Amino acid sequence: MAQQRAEFDREFSGRLAAAASQGEGHAAGEAHAHEWETSPWPLVISAGILLALPLAFSFRFVYEQPLAAVLTLGIGTPLIVAGIVGWVREGLGGEALGLSPAAMPWFILAEALIFLSFFATYWVMRLAAPEWPPAGTVALPRVVPLVMTAILVSSSFTIHVAEARLAASDQRGFLRWLVVTIALGVAFVGLSAAEWRELMHEGFTFSTNAYSTAFFSITGFHAAHVVVGLGIFVALLLPALRGRLNEPFTRSASLYWHFVDIVWLFVVSQVYYW
Amino acid sequence: MGAALRSWLFTTDHKRVGILYLIGSLAAFAIAGIMAMLMRIELTAIGPDLTDNPQQYNVWLYFHGAAMILGFQIPALTGFLANYCVPLMIGARDVAFPRLNALSVWLFWAGILLALATFVIPDPPDVMWTGYPPYATRTWGNTAFYSFTVLLLGFSSILGGVNFLTTVFYMRAPGMGWNKLNIFVWSIVVAFIIQLIFVPVLGTAVTMLLFDKYLGTTFFDPANGGDVLIYQNLFWFYSHPAVYVILLPFLGITYEIVATFARNRVFNYKMVVYGGFGGVLLLAGEVWVHHLYTAGLPDWLRVGQMVTTLLISVPVGLLMIGLVGTLYRGSIEYRTPMLYALGVIFFFLIGGLTGIPNAIASLDLHLQDTYFIPGHFHYVMAVAGTFAIFGAVYYLFPKMTGRMYHESTGKLGFWLTFIGMNLVFMPMMMAGIEGMPRRYYDYAQFPQVEGLQQLMTFGAFVILAGSLVTLWNWVQGALRGAPAPANPWGSRSLEWTAAPSPPPPGNFPQPPRLGPEWSPYAYGERA
Ligand code: HEM
Ligand SMILES: [Cu+2]
């Protein structure tokens, strides 16, 4: 533990210098230790989030001003994307991010509690209901969820292989398996979207009953996590194509992906087959 | 854009991030304080005083509670203080993820801006800080802004938690074992573990609220298989632990101040950390039902959680014993930060004792939703926490600004606020016992409390005067104060002994070296 810490400390001082020399384009040299470090991207991302989420949502659903909603969404989303791109350039290339695998479990703890809250709500509604499924429920697909499970579980294996390839310094192998993982994730999201459309078409919507409420929020929330995971993978892939690899961050990304995979097992068993 | 401005807006340095948190949270405090004044003036006499529109009063009440808890106390403690102190106290150059840290503070600012929008948008939110359905899903008010404010601040907290836990776990200076951490660092560790577990639950609850109101889901709609009690349980499952997210860091910083100005080791360090903080962490999630004694939950839950609520007074009591023990036989110096720290002990004692009748379900059936409850939680959290934050700003003032504040002006501000707080919240509890319900904008049915109400309004003006004196002192000190030495208090802790005032980027001119005898409280034997 102590050794790990000392090791990190060394890494950290290297990182400070790297970030300073990248961030502002100052002349290289020892002066950096005395400069304030900066990065514009956190501010850019926050501004984007403020516009694209609360403001766009309120314009659309509270004040019913679609034009303003489109505008705020249209300004906010590029800000978020630009912020993430800038951050990835600045961070994933130069910085070691050696501590990210240590930080990820804390984040996963928080994420797990979100799902737990949704499931708890679902269980309470379901166990208190006089009849289940409540009136208005349509027949849910039986086969597609199994296919989706197979896809997601295998993607957990493929990302694991990618990670192992990277550890073995096999860059091409890493890229290949990373791309396979991304493809599987995209297939999963596609199936999920198709299923949603199908169900809504049959008249099973957010507001049909307690079951549809739980169904759409839990599966939707899970799908959103898959999308975020895919975004992280893309953020790994693009620098990797130009030869900039980041082993610790790959490990964190894969940890996150395994978590999303495990949550899906709960989603399938609780929401589809119970 | 000026280089200086850019170096602040784009900063990733933990000290500057901390100061950005401080500015935002003091802004929230000021505006939420103005709302409190408006409410107090409205309540001075029976009948309309400032407004005859109860909805308007609800908006004030909404902003006051939400901004004080979510915008002022939590960010001042886990944002400002954690950022400013933790890396310095553990001998680190910065936090583990400096950019993520900057993202946290700007998300917090986004939340503050959204909350401030309350005053300019049509149909502002009017759902208190609790946002209970069905009111919140039926009101004309913009509940979406409430939900998103909570979500932005919550997300900011989660990122902060991930960052700070990693920082404390992996970035301590060599030689700094777990039993040598400052008590404040411990309090932040436990507070952030609590945040990571419970904030997501609140986030989910307000998301469901948003979906119910605007997307047509039926989580809290009994006509369609939902249940409003789900919201209330999720809300308090977070919001009781949230009081510990406030309590632990404010006691933590009080420990630092008390140890420094009493020149004493922390009394029974391990009892405080493992018994006090550990005990609170273990029980924090098992007491929320004490907010729902009258909500119609089954008796096994109510009685069970009455027992756990009484049990959690034990670790809280240990924390109090540690504080008083640290004072015992110390050589006490009554500087302004120390006065505030002693104020914390005073208010927290009264607040904690008035929690016990609330915890007894049979008594609380009568006390719930009366003025007694805001009396209790203002003493225990609102006032004690604010005193700790003010004391901390005074304590860190030389470190942050490199200048000294004016001592007797500081004391004047302290005494005014101290007296004012008691003038408001003591009568508030008395009015509660006389039956005055909380959250009412008028009290024609309770003429017996009119005198007490007027006393409270008077007290509120005394607090206002004290706060203005304090603010003036800070501004004056920052602009014109005498230059401060690196360690004006003679503390033994790293932020004072190893870093100049104010600390440069990278914090320490030389990496701190800790001998085996080093401790942040190495003041020698008791006198
Ligand atoms: C020794 C300990 C304590 C006990 C036994 C206790 C007990 C209670 C109980 C039973 C209630 C609910 C009363 C009701 O609504 O009818 C309550 C409310 C409250 N307590 Fe405490 N409490 C204690 C300490 C604290 C601490 C340390 C804090 C904060 C730092 C705190 C903050 C609050 C708040 C904010 C509320 C009211 C929230 C609201 O309804 O808006 N309490 N307390
Ligand atoms: Cu509570």
PDB file of N, CA, C and O in Angstrom, chain B residues 74-119:
ATOM      1  N   ILE B  74     -24.199  21.948   2.481  1.00  0.00           N
ATOM      2  CA  ILE B  74     -23.478  20.792   1.928  1.00  0.00           C
ATOM      3  C   ILE B  74     -22.297  21.257   1.067  1.00  0.00           C
ATOM      4  O   ILE B  74     -21.172  20.772   1.254  1.00  0.00           O
ATOM      5  N   PRO B  75     -22.486  22.228   0.141  1.00  0.00           N
ATOM      6  CA  PRO B  75     -21.324  22.653  -0.645  1.00  0.00           C
ATOM      7  C   PRO B  75     -20.264  23.393   0.164  1.00  0.00           C
ATOM      8  O   PRO B  75     -19.080  23.267  -0.120  1.00  0.00           O
ATOM      9  N   ALA B  76     -20.670  24.164   1.178  1.00  0.00           N
ATOM     10  CA  ALA B  76     -19.648  24.848   1.963  1.00  0.00           C
ATOM     11  C   ALA B  76     -18.795  23.831   2.706  1.00  0.00           C
ATOM     12  O   ALA B  76     -17.585  24.008   2.845  1.00  0.00           O
ATOM     13  N   LEU B  77     -19.417  22.739   3.172  1.00  0.00           N
ATOM     14  CA  LEU B  77     -18.670  21.776   3.970  1.00  0.00           C
ATOM     15  C   LEU B  77     -17.942  20.758   3.105  1.00  0.00           C
ATOM     16  O   LEU B  77     -16.742  20.555   3.242  1.00  0.00           O
ATOM     17  N   THR B  78     -18.668  20.117   2.202  1.00  0.00           N
ATOM     18  CA  THR B  78     -18.026  19.061   1.406  1.00  0.00           C
ATOM     19  C   THR B  78     -17.435  19.613   0.118  1.00  0.00           C
ATOM     20  O   THR B  78     -16.767  18.898  -0.603  1.00  0.00           O
ATOM     21  N   GLY B  79     -17.705  20.875  -0.199  1.00  0.00           N
ATOM     22  CA  GLY B  79     -17.090  21.481  -1.372  1.00  0.00           C
ATOM     23  C   GLY B  79     -15.955  22.387  -0.958  1.00  0.00           C
ATOM     24  O   GLY B  79     -14.783  22.064  -1.147  1.00  0.00           O
ATOM     25  N   PHE B  80     -16.302  23.502  -0.349  1.00  0.00           N
ATOM     26  CA  PHE B  80     -15.271  24.457   0.044  1.00  0.00           C
ATOM     27  C   PHE B  80     -14.270  23.858   1.034  1.00  0.00           C
ATOM     28  O   PHE B  80     -13.070  23.787   0.765  1.00  0.00           O
ATOM     29  N   LEU B  81     -14.767  23.421   2.193  1.00  0.00           N
ATOM     30  CA  LEU B  81     -13.815  22.997   3.217  1.00  0.00           C
ATOM     31  C   LEU B  81     -13.043  21.758   2.805  1.00  0.00           C
ATOM     32  O   LEU B  81     -11.832  21.674   3.000  1.00  0.00           O
ATOM     33  N   ALA B  82     -13.739  20.783   2.213  1.00  0.00           N
ATOM     34  CA  ALA B  82     -13.035  19.569   1.800  1.00  0.00           C
ATOM     35  C   ALA B  82     -11.955  19.925   0.793  1.00  0.00           C
ATOM     36  O   ALA B  82     -10.814  19.475   0.896  1.00  0.00           O
ATOM     37  N   ASN B  83     -12.282  20.769  -0.172  1.00  0.00           N
ATOM     38  CA  ASN B  83     -11.299  21.117  -1.180  1.00  0.00           C
ATOM     39  C   ASN B  83     -10.145  21.883  -0.591  1.00  0.00           C
ATOM     40  O   ASN B  83      -8.992  21.639  -0.916  1.00  0.00           O
ATOM     41  N   TYR B  84     -10.455  22.832   0.245  1.00  0.00           N
ATOM     42  CA  TYR B  84      -9.361  23.651   0.734  1.00  0.00           C
ATOM     43  C   TYR B  84      -8.471  22.854   1.669  1.00  0.00           C
ATOM     44  O   TYR B  84      -7.245  22.937   1.596  1.00  0.00           O
ATOM     45  N   CYS B  85      -9.070  22.065   2.543  1.00  0.00           N
ATOM     46  CA  CYS B  85      -8.293  21.461   3.626  1.00  0.00           C
ATOM     47  C   CYS B  85      -7.722  20.088   3.314  1.00  0.00           C
ATOM     48  O   CYS B  85      -6.597  19.794   3.696  1.00  0.00           O
ATOM     49  N   VAL B  86      -8.505  19.222   2.663  1.00  0.00           N
ATOM     50  CA  VAL B  86      -8.072  17.821   2.644  1.00  0.00           C
ATOM     51  C   VAL B  86      -6.696  17.633   1.997  1.00  0.00           C
ATOM     52  O   VAL B  86      -5.799  17.062   2.628  1.00  0.00           O
ATOM     53  N   PRO B  87      -6.448  18.128   0.762  1.00  0.00           N
ATOM     54  CA  PRO B  87      -5.112  17.894   0.208  1.00  0.00           C
ATOM     55  C   PRO B  87      -4.011  18.504   1.077  1.00  0.00           C
ATOM     56  O   PRO B  87      -2.959  17.876   1.274  1.00  0.00           O
ATOM     57  N   LEU B  88      -4.256  19.682   1.627  1.00  0.00           N
ATOM     58  CA  LEU B  88      -3.234  20.292   2.474  1.00  0.00           C
ATOM     59  C   LEU B  88      -3.006  19.468   3.730  1.00  0.00           C
ATOM     60  O   LEU B  88      -1.877  19.285   4.176  1.00  0.00           O
ATOM     61  N   MET B  89      -4.083  18.959   4.320  1.00  0.00           N
ATOM     62  CA  MET B  89      -3.932  18.219   5.570  1.00  0.00           C
ATOM     63  C   MET B  89      -3.242  16.887   5.366  1.00  0.00           C
ATOM     64  O   MET B  89      -2.558  16.396   6.270  1.00  0.00           O
ATOM     65  N   ILE B  90      -3.462  16.259   4.200  1.00  0.00           N
ATOM     66  CA  ILE B  90      -2.830  14.943   4.007  1.00  0.00           C
ATOM     67  C   ILE B  90      -1.493  15.072   3.290  1.00  0.00           C
ATOM     68  O   ILE B  90      -0.859  14.071   2.967  1.00  0.00           O
ATOM     69  N   GLY B  91      -1.077  16.282   2.995  1.00  0.00           N
ATOM     70  CA  GLY B  91       0.229  16.465   2.365  1.00  0.00           C
ATOM     71  C   GLY B  91       0.255  16.100   0.894  1.00  0.00           C
ATOM     72  O   GLY B  91       1.258  15.617   0.392  1.00  0.00           O
ATOM     73  N   ALA B  92      -0.853  16.338   0.188  1.00  0.00           N
ATOM     74  CA  ALA B  92      -0.893  16.029  -1.247  1.00  0.00           C
ATOM     75  C   ALA B  92      -0.817  17.323  -2.046  1.00  0.00           C
ATOM     76  O   ALA B  92      -1.151  18.388  -1.552  1.00  0.00           O
ATOM     77  N   ARG B  93      -0.362  17.196  -3.296  1.00  0.00           N
ATOM     78  CA  ARG B  93      -0.253  18.400  -4.112  1.00  0.00           C
ATOM     79  C   ARG B  93      -1.598  18.864  -4.651  1.00  0.00           C
ATOM     80  O   ARG B  93      -1.807  20.019  -4.963  1.00  0.00           O
ATOM     81  N   ASP B  94      -2.486  17.912  -4.841  1.00  0.00           N
ATOM     82  CA  ASP B  94      -3.831  18.272  -5.300  1.00  0.00           C
ATOM     83  C   ASP B  94      -4.707  17.055  -5.039  1.00  0.00           C
ATOM     84  O   ASP B  94      -4.274  16.113  -4.383  1.00  0.00           O
ATOM     85  N   VAL B  95      -5.943  17.073  -5.560  1.00  0.00           N
ATOM     86  CA  VAL B  95      -6.784  15.891  -5.447  1.00  0.00           C
ATOM     87  C   VAL B  95      -6.390  14.893  -6.530  1.00  0.00           C
ATOM     88  O   VAL B  95      -5.591  15.199  -7.418  1.00  0.00           O
ATOM     89  N   ALA B  96      -7.011  13.713  -6.488  1.00  0.00           N
ATOM     90  CA  ALA B  96      -6.631  12.672  -7.440  1.00  0.00           C
ATOM     91  C   ALA B  96      -6.986  13.071  -8.871  1.00  0.00           C
ATOM     92  O   ALA B  96      -6.248  12.774  -9.808  1.00  0.00           O
ATOM     93  N   PHE B  97      -8.136  13.713  -9.054  1.00  0.00           N
ATOM     94  CA  PHE B  97      -8.590  14.055 -10.409  1.00  0.00           C
ATOM     95  C   PHE B  97      -8.947  15.542 -10.472  1.00  0.00           C
ATOM     96  O   PHE B  97     -10.109  15.912 -10.300  1.00  0.00           O
ATOM     97  N   PRO B  98      -7.958  16.375 -10.742  1.00  0.00           N
ATOM     98  CA  PRO B  98      -8.219  17.819 -10.654  1.00  0.00           C
ATOM     99  C   PRO B  98      -9.281  18.303 -11.644  1.00  0.00           C
ATOM    100  O   PRO B  98     -10.082  19.183 -11.304  1.00  0.00           O
ATOM    101  N   ARG B  99      -9.319  17.757 -12.844  1.00  0.00           N
ATOM    102  CA  ARG B  99     -10.342  18.230 -13.800  1.00  0.00           C
ATOM    103  C   ARG B  99     -11.738  17.859 -13.331  1.00  0.00           C
ATOM    104  O   ARG B  99     -12.683  18.618 -13.446  1.00  0.00           O
ATOM    105  N   LEU B 100     -11.843  16.625 -12.808  1.00  0.00           N
ATOM    106  CA  LEU B 100     -13.139  16.187 -12.302  1.00  0.00           C
ATOM    107  C   LEU B 100     -13.594  17.111 -11.172  1.00  0.00           C
ATOM    108  O   LEU B 100     -14.777  17.420 -11.031  1.00  0.00           O
ATOM    109  N   ASN B 101     -12.635  17.564 -10.412  1.00  0.00           N
ATOM    110  CA  ASN B 101     -12.921  18.472  -9.312  1.00  0.00           C
ATOM    111  C   ASN B 101     -13.500  19.784  -9.857  1.00  0.00           C
ATOM    112  O   ASN B 101     -14.482  20.314  -9.327  1.00  0.00           O
ATOM    113  N   ALA B 102     -12.901  20.281 -10.932  1.00  0.00           N
ATOM    114  CA  ALA B 102     -13.417  21.506 -11.538  1.00  0.00           C
ATOM    115  C   ALA B 102     -14.816  21.257 -12.092  1.00  0.00           C
ATOM    116  O   ALA B 102     -15.696  22.114 -11.981  1.00  0.00           O
ATOM    117  N   LEU B 103     -15.027  20.066 -12.649  1.00  0.00           N
ATOM    118  CA  LEU B 103     -16.370  19.756 -13.144  1.00  0.00           C
ATOM    119  C   LEU B 103     -17.369  19.778 -11.985  1.00  0.00           C
ATOM    120  O   LEU B 103     -18.477  20.313 -12.113  1.00  0.00           O
ATOM    121  N   SER B 104     -16.981  19.227 -10.838  1.00  0.00           N
ATOM    122  CA  SER B 104     -17.883  19.251  -9.671  1.00  0.00           C
ATOM    123  C   SER B 104     -18.292  20.676  -9.333  1.00  0.00           C
ATOM    124  O   SER B 104     -19.464  20.953  -9.105  1.00  0.00           O
ATOM    125  N   VAL B 105     -17.315  21.582  -9.281  1.00  0.00           N
ATOM    126  CA  VAL B 105     -17.668  22.916  -8.809  1.00  0.00           C
ATOM    127  C   VAL B 105     -18.530  23.628  -9.845  1.00  0.00           C
ATOM    128  O   VAL B 105     -19.476  24.341  -9.482  1.00  0.00           O
ATOM    129  N   TRP B 106     -18.290  23.386 -11.106  1.00  0.00           N
ATOM    130  CA  TRP B 106     -19.124  24.079 -12.097  1.00  0.00           C
ATOM    131  C   TRP B 106     -20.515  23.473 -12.191  1.00  0.00           C
ATOM    132  O   TRP B 106     -21.486  24.175 -12.479  1.00  0.00           O
ATOM    133  N   LEU B 107     -20.628  22.182 -11.915  1.00  0.00           N
ATOM    134  CA  LEU B 107     -21.982  21.614 -11.846  1.00  0.00           C
ATOM    135  C   LEU B 107     -22.733  22.203 -10.659  1.00  0.00           C
ATOM    136  O   LEU B 107     -23.934  22.481 -10.736  1.00  0.00           O
ATOM    137  N   PHE B 108     -21.988  22.384  -9.560  1.00  0.00           N
ATOM    138  CA  PHE B 108     -22.610  23.032  -8.405  1.00  0.00           C
ATOM    139  C   PHE B 108     -23.081  24.442  -8.777  1.00  0.00           C
ATOM    140  O   PHE B 108     -24.207  24.835  -8.459  1.00  0.00           O
ATOM    141  N   TRP B 109     -22.265  25.185  -9.494  1.00  0.00           N
ATOM    142  CA  TRP B 109     -22.674  26.531  -9.914  1.00  0.00           C
ATOM    143  C   TRP B 109     -23.872  26.465 -10.843  1.00  0.00           C
ATOM    144  O   TRP B 109     -24.762  27.333 -10.781  1.00  0.00           O
ATOM    145  N   ALA B 110     -23.910  25.459 -11.703  1.00  0.00           N
ATOM    146  CA  ALA B 110     -25.077  25.318 -12.576  1.00  0.00           C
ATOM    147  C   ALA B 110     -26.329  25.128 -11.719  1.00  0.00           C
ATOM    148  O   ALA B 110     -27.383  25.721 -11.985  1.00  0.00           O
ATOM    149  N   GLY B 111     -26.190  24.312 -10.673  1.00  0.00           N
ATOM    150  CA  GLY B 111     -27.315  24.097  -9.772  1.00  0.00           C
ATOM    151  C   GLY B 111     -27.744  25.387  -9.082  1.00  0.00           C
ATOM    152  O   GLY B 111     -28.940  25.685  -8.948  1.00  0.00           O
ATOM    153  N   ILE B 112     -26.752  26.166  -8.657  1.00  0.00           N
ATOM    154  CA  ILE B 112     -27.058  27.438  -7.990  1.00  0.00           C
ATOM    155  C   ILE B 112     -27.786  28.379  -8.960  1.00  0.00           C
ATOM    156  O   ILE B 112     -28.780  29.024  -8.603  1.00  0.00           O
ATOM    157  N   LEU B 113     -27.290  28.446 -10.191  1.00  0.00           N
ATOM    158  CA  LEU B 113     -27.940  29.331 -11.161  1.00  0.00           C
ATOM    159  C   LEU B 113     -29.380  28.900 -11.398  1.00  0.00           C
ATOM    160  O   LEU B 113     -30.294  29.726 -11.481  1.00  0.00           O
ATOM    161  N   LEU B 114     -29.565  27.586 -11.485  1.00  0.00           N
ATOM    162  CA  LEU B 114     -30.915  27.081 -11.714  1.00  0.00           C
ATOM    163  C   LEU B 114     -31.817  27.452 -10.538  1.00  0.00           C
ATOM    164  O   LEU B 114     -32.974  27.857 -10.721  1.00  0.00           O
ATOM    165  N   ALA B 115     -31.270  27.319  -9.334  1.00  0.00           N
ATOM    166  CA  ALA B 115     -32.073  27.672  -8.161  1.00  0.00           C
ATOM    167  C   ALA B 115     -32.391  29.163  -8.182  1.00  0.00           C
ATOM    168  O   ALA B 115     -33.513  29.577  -7.871  1.00  0.00           O
ATOM    169  N   LEU B 116     -31.415  29.984  -8.588  1.00  0.00           N
ATOM    170  CA  LEU B 116     -31.651  31.424  -8.607  1.00  0.00           C
ATOM    171  C   LEU B 116     -32.690  31.804  -9.653  1.00  0.00           C
ATOM    172  O   LEU B 116     -33.382  32.821  -9.518  1.00  0.00           O
ATOM    173  N   ALA B 117     -32.796  30.988 -10.680  1.00  0.00           N
ATOM    174  CA  ALA B 117     -33.781  31.271 -11.724  1.00  0.00           C
ATOM    175  C   ALA B 117     -35.189  31.322 -11.136  1.00  0.00           C
ATOM    176  O   ALA B 117     -36.099  31.896 -11.740  1.00  0.00           O
ATOM    177  N   THR B 118     -35.367  30.717  -9.946  1.00  0.00           N
ATOM    178  CA  THR B 118     -36.640  30.802  -9.246  1.00  0.00           C
ATOM    179  C   THR B 118     -37.234  32.212  -9.287  1.00  0.00           C
ATOM    180  O   THR B 118     -38.444  32.391  -9.369  1.00  0.00           O
ATOM    181  N   PHE B 119     -36.350  33.216  -9.220  1.00  0.00           N
ATOM    182  CA  PHE B 119     -36.872  34.577  -9.099  1.00  0.00           C
ATOM    183  C   PHE B 119     -37.187  35.240 -10.424  1.00  0.00           C
ATOM    184  O   PHE B 119     -37.693  36.348 -10.447  1.00  0.00           O
TER     185      PHE B 119
END
